[in-house]
Amino acid sequence: MMAAHDPTEAAQRTFVLSGASGLVGSALAELLEASGHKVLRLVRRDARTATEVRWDPGHGEIEAEKLHGAFSFIHLSGENVGEGRWTDERKRAFLESRTKTTDLVARTIASMDPKPASFVSASAVGYYGFDRNELADESAKRGGGFLAELCDAWEAASAPAKDAGVRTVNVRLGVVLSKDSGALAKMLPIFRMGGGGSVGGGRQIMSWISLGDAVRGFHFAAEREDLSGPVNLVAPNPVDNRTFAKTLGAVLHRPAIVPVPAFALELAFGQMARETVLASQNVTPKKLLDAGFEFEHPHLEDALRSELGRWSRPPAG
Ligand SMILES: NC(=O)c1ccc[n+]([C@@H]2O[C@H](COP(=O)([O-])OP(=O)(O)OC[C@H]3O[C@@H](n4cnc5c(N)ncnc54)[C@H](OP(=O)(O)O)[C@@H]3O)[C@@H](O)[C@H]2O)c1
């Protein structure tokens, strides 16, 4: 008899995605479906199609019977931390939207028979703190600050799946570059008007990743049997903020010489600014590189040109 999840089997696999409506989730669903796989989306409302599965993480409810036979769960849920000031109430929502959802997915996986081959749960490079200037691989210690504590609790919530013997990967994701959403999307209008520049002195290191590589990285983590525990999902060439601004300006053919002082951002956004746009996170994807993962966009300029459709020469192929 064939094993439940024979890695040599080329057949269609079923991936369960949470946060599938988000930036990473929607691109990942597209990639998996284009590769011939089936994607079941966990939705926080009534299911409208056969490939949607209702769950209510606040009340610990999920239509588990519809998940039978799934090959992998990729968990991306979490309330957006990158907007506005952080109040105590919002911080609670950031935390609970990650820990309660992760716990429910992990416990559901633990109760399944057969169990999926893998559980890939998002986390973030915020784990390493907001002032990490020396290079951090996956063995580096947790840093300080709210996001580091959040990531710690988020990763810990995946334990029920791991304890049940399911290969569990905590993907510490860097800043995903997309023209439609997130950090780059916010910068674009300012840079396009020629008002861009470095922020907060420009020395802080940004561990970025192209959206395409982020999505391929999640898929890789789901499939590769030798990956488990924390895995950094960032490009292998982080840059400082000044280099990021200069490169983005050059790709857009706009000057990028208007600096934004740290105090202005701290005044407007407080801790949110300190731990996101002003944060320094120097992170290397050691486990992915050791596993032979090939980045399509290892360098920032190529990643930006590809995302923004701005080629200095026609793209290869
Ligand atoms: N983008 C980045 O640069 C970046 C960097 C580091 C880490 N991450 C993390 O990676 C994950 C995916 O990132 P993303 O950029 O795709 O995020 P996103 O676009 O903000 O999408 C996250 C998804 O989570 C679900 N969600 C939102 N609020 C929720 C709540 N209160 N309770 C439960 N679910 C909620 C929503 O999906 P549904 O409505 O479909 O449930 C939403 O589309 C997130 O957990 C994020 O924190 C992202």
Tab-separated table of C-alpha atoms and ligand atoms in Angstrom:
chain	number	residue	atom	x	y	z
A	1	MET	CA	0.000	0.000	0.000
A	2	MET	CA	1.239	3.514	-0.802
A	3	ALA	CA	2.140	5.845	2.123
A	4	ALA	CA	-0.408	8.599	2.824
A	5	HIS	CA	1.957	11.306	1.567
A	6	ASP	CA	4.500	9.736	-0.749
A	7	PRO	CA	7.002	12.528	-1.601
A	8	THR	CA	7.671	10.966	-5.015
A	9	GLU	CA	3.991	11.036	-5.897
A	10	ALA	CA	3.351	13.705	-8.533
A	11	ALA	CA	-0.383	13.771	-7.810
A	12	GLN	CA	-2.358	16.838	-6.866
A	13	ARG	CA	-1.977	17.733	-3.198
A	14	THR	CA	-4.320	19.620	-0.931
A	15	PHE	CA	-2.981	22.697	0.844
A	16	VAL	CA	-5.004	24.418	3.556
A	17	LEU	CA	-4.382	28.168	3.727
A	18	SER	CA	-5.397	30.645	6.409
A	19	GLY	CA	-5.107	34.388	5.742
A	20	ALA	CA	-5.607	33.460	2.080
A	21	SER	CA	-7.155	36.839	1.267
A	22	GLY	CA	-3.966	38.683	2.286
A	23	LEU	CA	-0.905	39.805	0.337
A	24	VAL	CA	1.092	36.578	0.723
A	25	GLY	CA	-1.907	34.249	0.918
A	26	SER	CA	-3.526	35.339	-2.336
A	27	ALA	CA	-0.237	35.100	-4.261
A	28	LEU	CA	0.526	31.712	-2.672
A	29	ALA	CA	-2.916	30.326	-3.520
A	30	GLU	CA	-2.379	31.427	-7.115
A	31	LEU	CA	1.035	29.702	-7.276
A	32	LEU	CA	-0.248	26.445	-5.761
A	33	GLU	CA	-3.295	26.298	-8.008
A	34	ALA	CA	-1.193	27.107	-11.079
A	35	SER	CA	1.064	24.177	-10.057
A	36	GLY	CA	-1.954	21.849	-10.154
A	37	HIS	CA	-2.638	21.621	-6.406
A	38	LYS	CA	-5.924	22.021	-4.603
A	39	VAL	CA	-6.207	24.934	-2.147
A	40	LEU	CA	-8.717	24.986	0.690
A	41	ARG	CA	-9.103	28.503	2.154
A	42	LEU	CA	-10.071	28.994	5.791
A	43	VAL	CA	-12.591	31.865	5.840
A	44	ARG	CA	-13.982	33.810	8.808
A	45	ARG	CA	-17.511	33.921	7.331
A	46	ASP	CA	-19.843	31.378	5.766
A	47	ALA	CA	-18.178	29.342	3.015
A	48	ARG	CA	-19.350	30.337	-0.476
A	49	THR	CA	-17.579	27.699	-2.555
A	50	ALA	CA	-16.509	24.061	-2.158
A	51	THR	CA	-12.904	25.164	-1.625
A	52	GLU	CA	-13.731	27.448	1.329
A	53	VAL	CA	-13.848	26.128	4.877
A	54	ARG	CA	-15.438	28.206	7.640
A	55	TRP	CA	-13.623	28.811	10.894
A	56	ASP	CA	-14.155	31.084	13.851
A	57	PRO	CA	-10.827	31.399	15.661
A	58	GLY	CA	-12.350	33.623	18.393
A	59	HIS	CA	-14.674	30.775	19.418
A	60	GLY	CA	-12.288	27.911	18.606
A	61	GLU	CA	-14.520	26.559	15.818
A	62	ILE	CA	-13.456	25.029	12.492
A	63	GLU	CA	-15.116	22.693	9.970
A	64	ALA	CA	-12.444	20.064	10.545
A	65	GLU	CA	-14.260	17.302	8.642
A	66	LYS	CA	-13.664	19.219	5.372
A	67	LEU	CA	-9.885	19.129	5.907
A	68	HIS	CA	-9.498	15.336	5.779
A	69	GLY	CA	-6.534	14.175	3.680
A	70	ALA	CA	-4.813	17.589	3.474
A	71	PHE	CA	-1.101	17.419	2.678
A	72	SER	CA	-0.033	20.673	4.352
A	73	PHE	CA	-1.376	23.646	6.328
A	74	ILE	CA	0.107	27.084	5.643
A	75	HIS	CA	-1.017	29.542	8.272
A	76	LEU	CA	-0.779	33.264	7.468
A	77	SER	CA	-3.465	34.906	9.616
A	78	GLY	CA	-2.741	38.014	11.620
A	79	GLU	CA	-4.070	41.521	12.033
A	80	ASN	CA	-1.890	44.085	10.242
A	81	VAL	CA	0.671	45.666	12.617
A	82	GLY	CA	1.996	48.223	10.108
A	83	GLU	CA	-0.688	50.914	10.359
A	84	GLY	CA	-1.216	53.778	12.831
A	85	ARG	CA	-0.336	54.012	16.518
A	86	TRP	CA	-0.362	50.918	18.673
A	87	THR	CA	-2.816	51.128	21.569
A	88	ASP	CA	-3.049	48.426	24.251
A	89	GLU	CA	-6.283	47.247	22.675
A	90	ARG	CA	-4.724	46.979	19.211
A	91	LYS	CA	-1.694	45.147	20.609
A	92	ARG	CA	-4.053	42.602	22.167
A	93	ALA	CA	-5.735	42.160	18.777
A	94	PHE	CA	-2.334	41.709	17.035
A	95	LEU	CA	-1.431	39.021	19.560
A	96	GLU	CA	-4.748	37.173	19.724
A	97	SER	CA	-5.233	37.165	15.950
A	98	ARG	CA	-1.992	35.183	15.817
A	99	THR	CA	-1.935	33.019	18.944
A	100	LYS	CA	-5.609	31.965	18.940
A	101	THR	CA	-5.583	31.181	15.223
A	102	THR	CA	-2.274	29.291	15.419
A	103	ASP	CA	-3.433	27.300	18.438
A	104	LEU	CA	-6.681	26.325	16.696
A	105	VAL	CA	-4.894	25.230	13.506
A	106	ALA	CA	-2.242	23.324	15.490
A	107	ARG	CA	-4.818	21.526	17.646
A	108	THR	CA	-6.909	20.680	14.589
A	109	ILE	CA	-3.836	19.187	12.897
A	110	ALA	CA	-2.979	17.213	16.047
A	111	SER	CA	-6.443	15.631	16.038
A	112	MET	CA	-6.397	14.584	12.367
A	113	ASP	CA	-6.056	11.037	11.064
A	114	PRO	CA	-4.113	10.854	8.834
A	115	LYS	CA	-2.116	13.893	9.840
A	116	PRO	CA	-0.777	16.306	7.243
A	117	ALA	CA	2.881	16.052	6.249
A	118	SER	CA	3.657	19.617	7.358
A	119	PHE	CA	2.467	22.698	9.200
A	120	VAL	CA	4.048	25.965	8.023
A	121	SER	CA	3.168	28.852	10.283
A	122	ALA	CA	4.124	32.477	9.623
A	123	SER	CA	6.225	34.463	12.071
A	124	ALA	CA	8.448	37.471	11.421
A	125	VAL	CA	12.032	38.737	11.617
A	126	GLY	CA	10.658	40.941	14.385
A	127	TYR	CA	11.597	37.926	16.540
A	128	TYR	CA	15.182	39.218	16.558
A	129	GLY	CA	14.151	42.593	18.021
A	130	PHE	CA	14.280	46.080	16.523
A	131	ASP	CA	17.987	46.843	16.949
A	132	ARG	CA	19.724	43.761	15.521
A	133	ASN	CA	22.756	45.037	13.604
A	134	GLU	CA	24.897	41.907	13.724
A	135	LEU	CA	23.787	39.187	11.318
A	136	ALA	CA	21.169	36.815	12.790
A	137	ASP	CA	20.624	33.274	11.565
A	138	GLU	CA	17.955	30.994	13.024
A	139	SER	CA	20.096	30.183	16.081
A	140	ALA	CA	20.204	33.836	17.223
A	141	LYS	CA	18.437	34.756	20.454
A	142	ARG	CA	15.120	36.548	20.615
A	143	GLY	CA	15.467	40.334	20.761
A	144	GLY	CA	13.549	42.924	22.756
A	145	GLY	CA	10.346	44.830	22.105
A	146	PHE	CA	6.675	44.110	21.515
A	147	LEU	CA	7.078	42.395	18.123
A	148	ALA	CA	9.755	40.041	19.460
A	149	GLU	CA	7.422	38.985	22.286
A	150	LEU	CA	4.574	38.658	19.810
A	151	CYS	CA	6.614	36.388	17.521
A	152	ASP	CA	7.716	34.267	20.462
A	153	ALA	CA	4.118	33.666	21.581
A	154	TRP	CA	3.000	33.137	17.946
A	155	GLU	CA	5.651	30.444	17.384
A	156	ALA	CA	4.947	28.790	20.752
A	157	ALA	CA	1.272	28.427	19.786
A	158	SER	CA	2.237	25.973	17.017
A	159	ALA	CA	3.425	23.413	19.628
A	160	PRO	CA	0.365	21.092	19.581
A	161	ALA	CA	1.090	20.159	15.936
A	162	LYS	CA	4.793	19.630	16.598
A	163	ASP	CA	4.056	17.609	19.751
A	164	ALA	CA	1.739	15.403	17.670
A	165	GLY	CA	4.697	14.549	15.397
A	166	VAL	CA	3.836	16.825	12.460
A	167	ARG	CA	6.810	18.572	10.838
A	168	THR	CA	6.325	22.181	11.910
A	169	VAL	CA	8.094	25.197	10.389
A	170	ASN	CA	7.937	28.714	11.827
A	171	VAL	CA	8.699	31.010	8.907
A	172	ARG	CA	10.348	34.228	10.112
A	173	LEU	CA	9.346	36.453	7.240
A	174	GLY	CA	11.102	39.693	6.299
A	175	VAL	CA	9.586	42.821	4.728
A	176	VAL	CA	7.700	41.620	1.648
A	177	LEU	CA	8.113	43.948	-1.335
A	178	SER	CA	4.865	44.517	-3.195
A	179	LYS	CA	3.640	47.533	-5.132
A	180	ASP	CA	0.099	46.807	-3.933
A	181	SER	CA	0.412	46.374	-0.185
A	182	GLY	CA	2.779	46.807	2.762
A	183	ALA	CA	5.927	48.892	3.249
A	184	LEU	CA	6.908	49.431	-0.417
A	185	ALA	CA	3.347	50.326	-1.456
A	186	LYS	CA	3.329	53.069	1.203
A	187	MET	CA	6.657	54.500	0.027
A	188	LEU	CA	5.835	54.513	-3.685
A	189	PRO	CA	3.633	57.637	-3.969
A	190	ILE	CA	6.185	59.719	-2.023
A	191	PHE	CA	9.153	58.444	-4.052
A	192	ARG	CA	7.248	58.883	-7.323
A	193	MET	CA	6.715	62.562	-6.444
A	194	GLY	CA	10.461	62.925	-5.829
A	195	GLY	CA	9.931	63.372	-2.065
A	196	GLY	CA	11.580	60.120	-0.987
A	197	GLY	CA	14.718	59.599	1.049
A	198	SER	CA	16.203	57.688	3.945
A	199	VAL	CA	14.471	57.638	7.303
A	200	GLY	CA	15.892	57.966	10.791
A	201	GLY	CA	19.496	58.407	9.680
A	202	GLY	CA	19.357	55.529	7.176
A	203	ARG	CA	21.742	53.127	8.926
A	204	GLN	CA	19.117	50.611	10.049
A	205	ILE	CA	19.226	47.312	8.162
A	206	MET	CA	16.184	46.094	6.277
A	207	SER	CA	15.742	42.366	5.679
A	208	TRP	CA	13.486	42.375	2.656
A	209	ILE	CA	12.168	39.693	0.281
A	210	SER	CA	10.389	39.814	-3.081
A	211	LEU	CA	6.763	38.653	-3.032
A	212	GLY	CA	7.605	35.887	-5.525
A	213	ASP	CA	10.417	34.498	-3.377
A	214	ALA	CA	8.272	34.780	-0.228
A	215	VAL	CA	5.557	32.665	-1.814
A	216	ARG	CA	8.030	30.120	-3.221
A	217	GLY	CA	9.686	29.970	0.210
A	218	PHE	CA	6.432	29.031	1.955
A	219	HIS	CA	5.795	26.313	-0.644
A	220	PHE	CA	9.395	25.048	-0.278
A	221	ALA	CA	9.013	24.853	3.515
A	222	ALA	CA	5.796	22.863	3.106
A	223	GLU	CA	7.422	20.320	0.776
A	224	ARG	CA	10.982	19.944	2.083
A	225	GLU	CA	11.122	17.130	4.609
A	226	ASP	CA	14.440	18.294	6.088
A	227	LEU	CA	13.157	21.712	7.209
A	228	SER	CA	11.629	22.268	10.632
A	229	GLY	CA	11.627	24.809	13.450
A	230	PRO	CA	12.426	28.473	12.736
A	231	VAL	CA	13.313	29.305	9.110
A	232	ASN	CA	14.254	32.835	8.043
A	233	LEU	CA	12.505	33.872	4.827
A	234	VAL	CA	14.480	36.935	3.684
A	235	ALA	CA	16.668	37.644	0.659
A	236	PRO	CA	20.361	36.827	1.236
A	237	ASN	CA	21.380	40.481	0.754
A	238	PRO	CA	19.803	42.809	3.318
A	239	VAL	CA	20.517	46.524	2.804
A	240	ASP	CA	20.604	49.597	4.997
A	241	ASN	CA	17.785	52.077	4.725
A	242	ARG	CA	19.897	54.635	2.873
A	243	THR	CA	20.774	52.059	0.189
A	244	PHE	CA	17.134	51.026	-0.042
A	245	ALA	CA	16.039	54.648	-0.637
A	246	LYS	CA	18.834	55.266	-3.167
A	247	THR	CA	18.027	52.063	-5.075
A	248	LEU	CA	14.279	52.736	-5.156
A	249	GLY	CA	14.909	56.306	-6.354
A	250	ALA	CA	17.240	55.060	-9.111
A	251	VAL	CA	14.751	52.396	-10.283
A	252	LEU	CA	11.990	55.023	-10.441
A	253	HIS	CA	14.322	57.641	-12.013
A	254	ARG	CA	13.512	60.028	-9.171
A	255	PRO	CA	15.748	61.818	-6.665
A	256	ALA	CA	15.661	60.250	-3.187
A	257	ILE	CA	17.309	62.961	-1.146
A	258	VAL	CA	14.627	64.112	1.288
A	259	PRO	CA	15.485	62.508	4.644
A	260	VAL	CA	12.798	61.923	7.270
A	261	PRO	CA	14.141	62.320	10.816
A	262	ALA	CA	13.378	59.585	13.350
A	263	PHE	CA	11.772	62.008	15.807
A	264	ALA	CA	9.082	62.997	13.263
A	265	LEU	CA	8.028	59.379	12.809
A	266	GLU	CA	8.237	58.637	16.530
A	267	LEU	CA	6.112	61.694	17.247
A	268	ALA	CA	3.476	60.595	14.759
A	269	PHE	CA	3.476	56.836	15.312
A	270	GLY	CA	5.362	56.125	18.584
A	271	GLN	CA	6.299	52.482	19.211
A	272	MET	CA	4.916	51.364	15.851
A	273	ALA	CA	7.518	53.500	14.029
A	274	ARG	CA	10.317	52.427	16.396
A	275	GLU	CA	9.670	48.721	15.842
A	276	THR	CA	8.879	48.794	12.112
A	277	VAL	CA	10.143	51.529	9.793
A	278	LEU	CA	12.984	52.580	12.133
A	279	ALA	CA	13.887	49.024	13.173
A	280	SER	CA	17.207	47.436	12.270
A	281	GLN	CA	17.027	43.713	11.493
A	282	ASN	CA	20.039	42.105	9.886
A	283	VAL	CA	18.867	38.596	9.075
A	284	THR	CA	20.266	35.800	6.907
A	285	PRO	CA	18.267	32.867	5.432
A	286	LYS	CA	20.827	30.256	6.540
A	287	LYS	CA	18.542	27.228	6.651
A	288	LEU	CA	17.030	27.961	3.225
A	289	LEU	CA	20.454	28.457	1.646
A	290	ASP	CA	21.746	25.252	3.277
A	291	ALA	CA	18.702	23.432	1.889
A	292	GLY	CA	19.513	24.688	-1.621
A	293	PHE	CA	16.618	27.148	-2.007
A	294	GLU	CA	17.277	29.358	-5.022
A	295	PHE	CA	16.177	32.967	-4.743
A	296	GLU	CA	14.800	34.463	-7.940
A	297	HIS	CA	15.599	37.921	-6.592
A	298	PRO	CA	18.650	37.812	-4.320
A	299	HIS	CA	19.478	41.490	-5.011
A	300	LEU	CA	17.322	44.485	-4.197
A	301	GLU	CA	17.605	46.318	-7.508
A	302	ASP	CA	16.404	43.288	-9.510
A	303	ALA	CA	13.605	42.667	-7.023
A	304	LEU	CA	12.380	46.263	-7.319
A	305	ARG	CA	12.705	46.324	-11.108
A	306	SER	CA	10.720	43.110	-11.367
A	307	GLU	CA	7.992	44.214	-8.920
A	308	LEU	CA	7.649	47.661	-10.470
A	309	GLY	CA	8.061	46.555	-14.098
A	310	ARG	CA	10.961	48.967	-14.540
A	311	TRP	CA	13.630	47.288	-16.621
A	312	SER	CA	16.875	49.027	-17.542
A	313	ARG	CA	17.133	46.250	-20.143
A	314	PRO	CA	14.466	43.731	-21.235
A	315	PRO	CA	13.969	40.868	-18.713
A	316	ALA	CA	15.709	37.611	-19.657
A	317	GLY	CA	13.554	35.095	-21.547
B	1	LIG	N1	3.918	41.380	4.518
B	1	LIG	C1	5.006	41.460	5.278
B	1	LIG	O1	5.930	42.272	4.983
B	1	LIG	C2	5.182	40.567	6.468
B	1	LIG	C3	6.409	40.556	7.152
B	1	LIG	C4	6.568	39.735	8.246
B	1	LIG	C5	5.525	38.923	8.681
B	1	LIG	N2	4.330	38.954	8.017
B	1	LIG	C6	3.239	38.085	8.488
B	1	LIG	O2	2.929	37.120	7.501
B	1	LIG	C7	1.516	36.871	7.479
B	1	LIG	C8	1.007	37.124	6.070
B	1	LIG	O3	1.367	38.452	5.693
B	1	LIG	P1	0.485	39.314	4.684
B	1	LIG	O4	1.310	40.481	4.300
B	1	LIG	O5	-0.114	38.455	3.657
B	1	LIG	O6	-0.656	39.838	5.669
B	1	LIG	P2	-2.037	40.535	5.291
B	1	LIG	O7	-2.070	40.943	3.854
B	1	LIG	O8	-2.287	41.587	6.342
B	1	LIG	O9	-3.076	39.335	5.456
B	1	LIG	C9	-3.247	38.701	6.676
B	1	LIG	C10	-4.572	37.958	6.663
B	1	LIG	O10	-4.869	37.573	8.012
B	1	LIG	C11	-6.261	37.534	8.193
B	1	LIG	N3	-6.603	38.383	9.338
B	1	LIG	C12	-6.564	39.749	9.429
B	1	LIG	N4	-6.998	40.153	10.634
B	1	LIG	C13	-7.316	39.020	11.319
B	1	LIG	C14	-7.840	38.772	12.609
B	1	LIG	N5	-8.128	39.774	13.458
B	1	LIG	N6	-8.051	37.486	12.986
B	1	LIG	C15	-7.775	36.459	12.138
B	1	LIG	N7	-7.296	36.630	10.906
B	1	LIG	C16	-7.060	37.890	10.502
B	1	LIG	C17	-6.917	38.062	6.918
B	1	LIG	O11	-7.262	36.953	6.099
B	1	LIG	P3	-8.759	36.349	6.064
B	1	LIG	O12	-9.698	37.523	6.045
B	1	LIG	O13	-8.745	35.593	4.761
B	1	LIG	O14	-8.930	35.494	7.274
B	1	LIG	C18	-5.770	38.796	6.231
B	1	LIG	O15	-5.938	38.847	4.847
B	1	LIG	C19	0.888	37.808	8.528
B	1	LIG	O16	0.669	37.063	9.702
B	1	LIG	C20	1.959	38.859	8.749
B	1	LIG	O17	1.963	39.389	10.068
B	1	LIG	C21	4.132	39.752	6.915
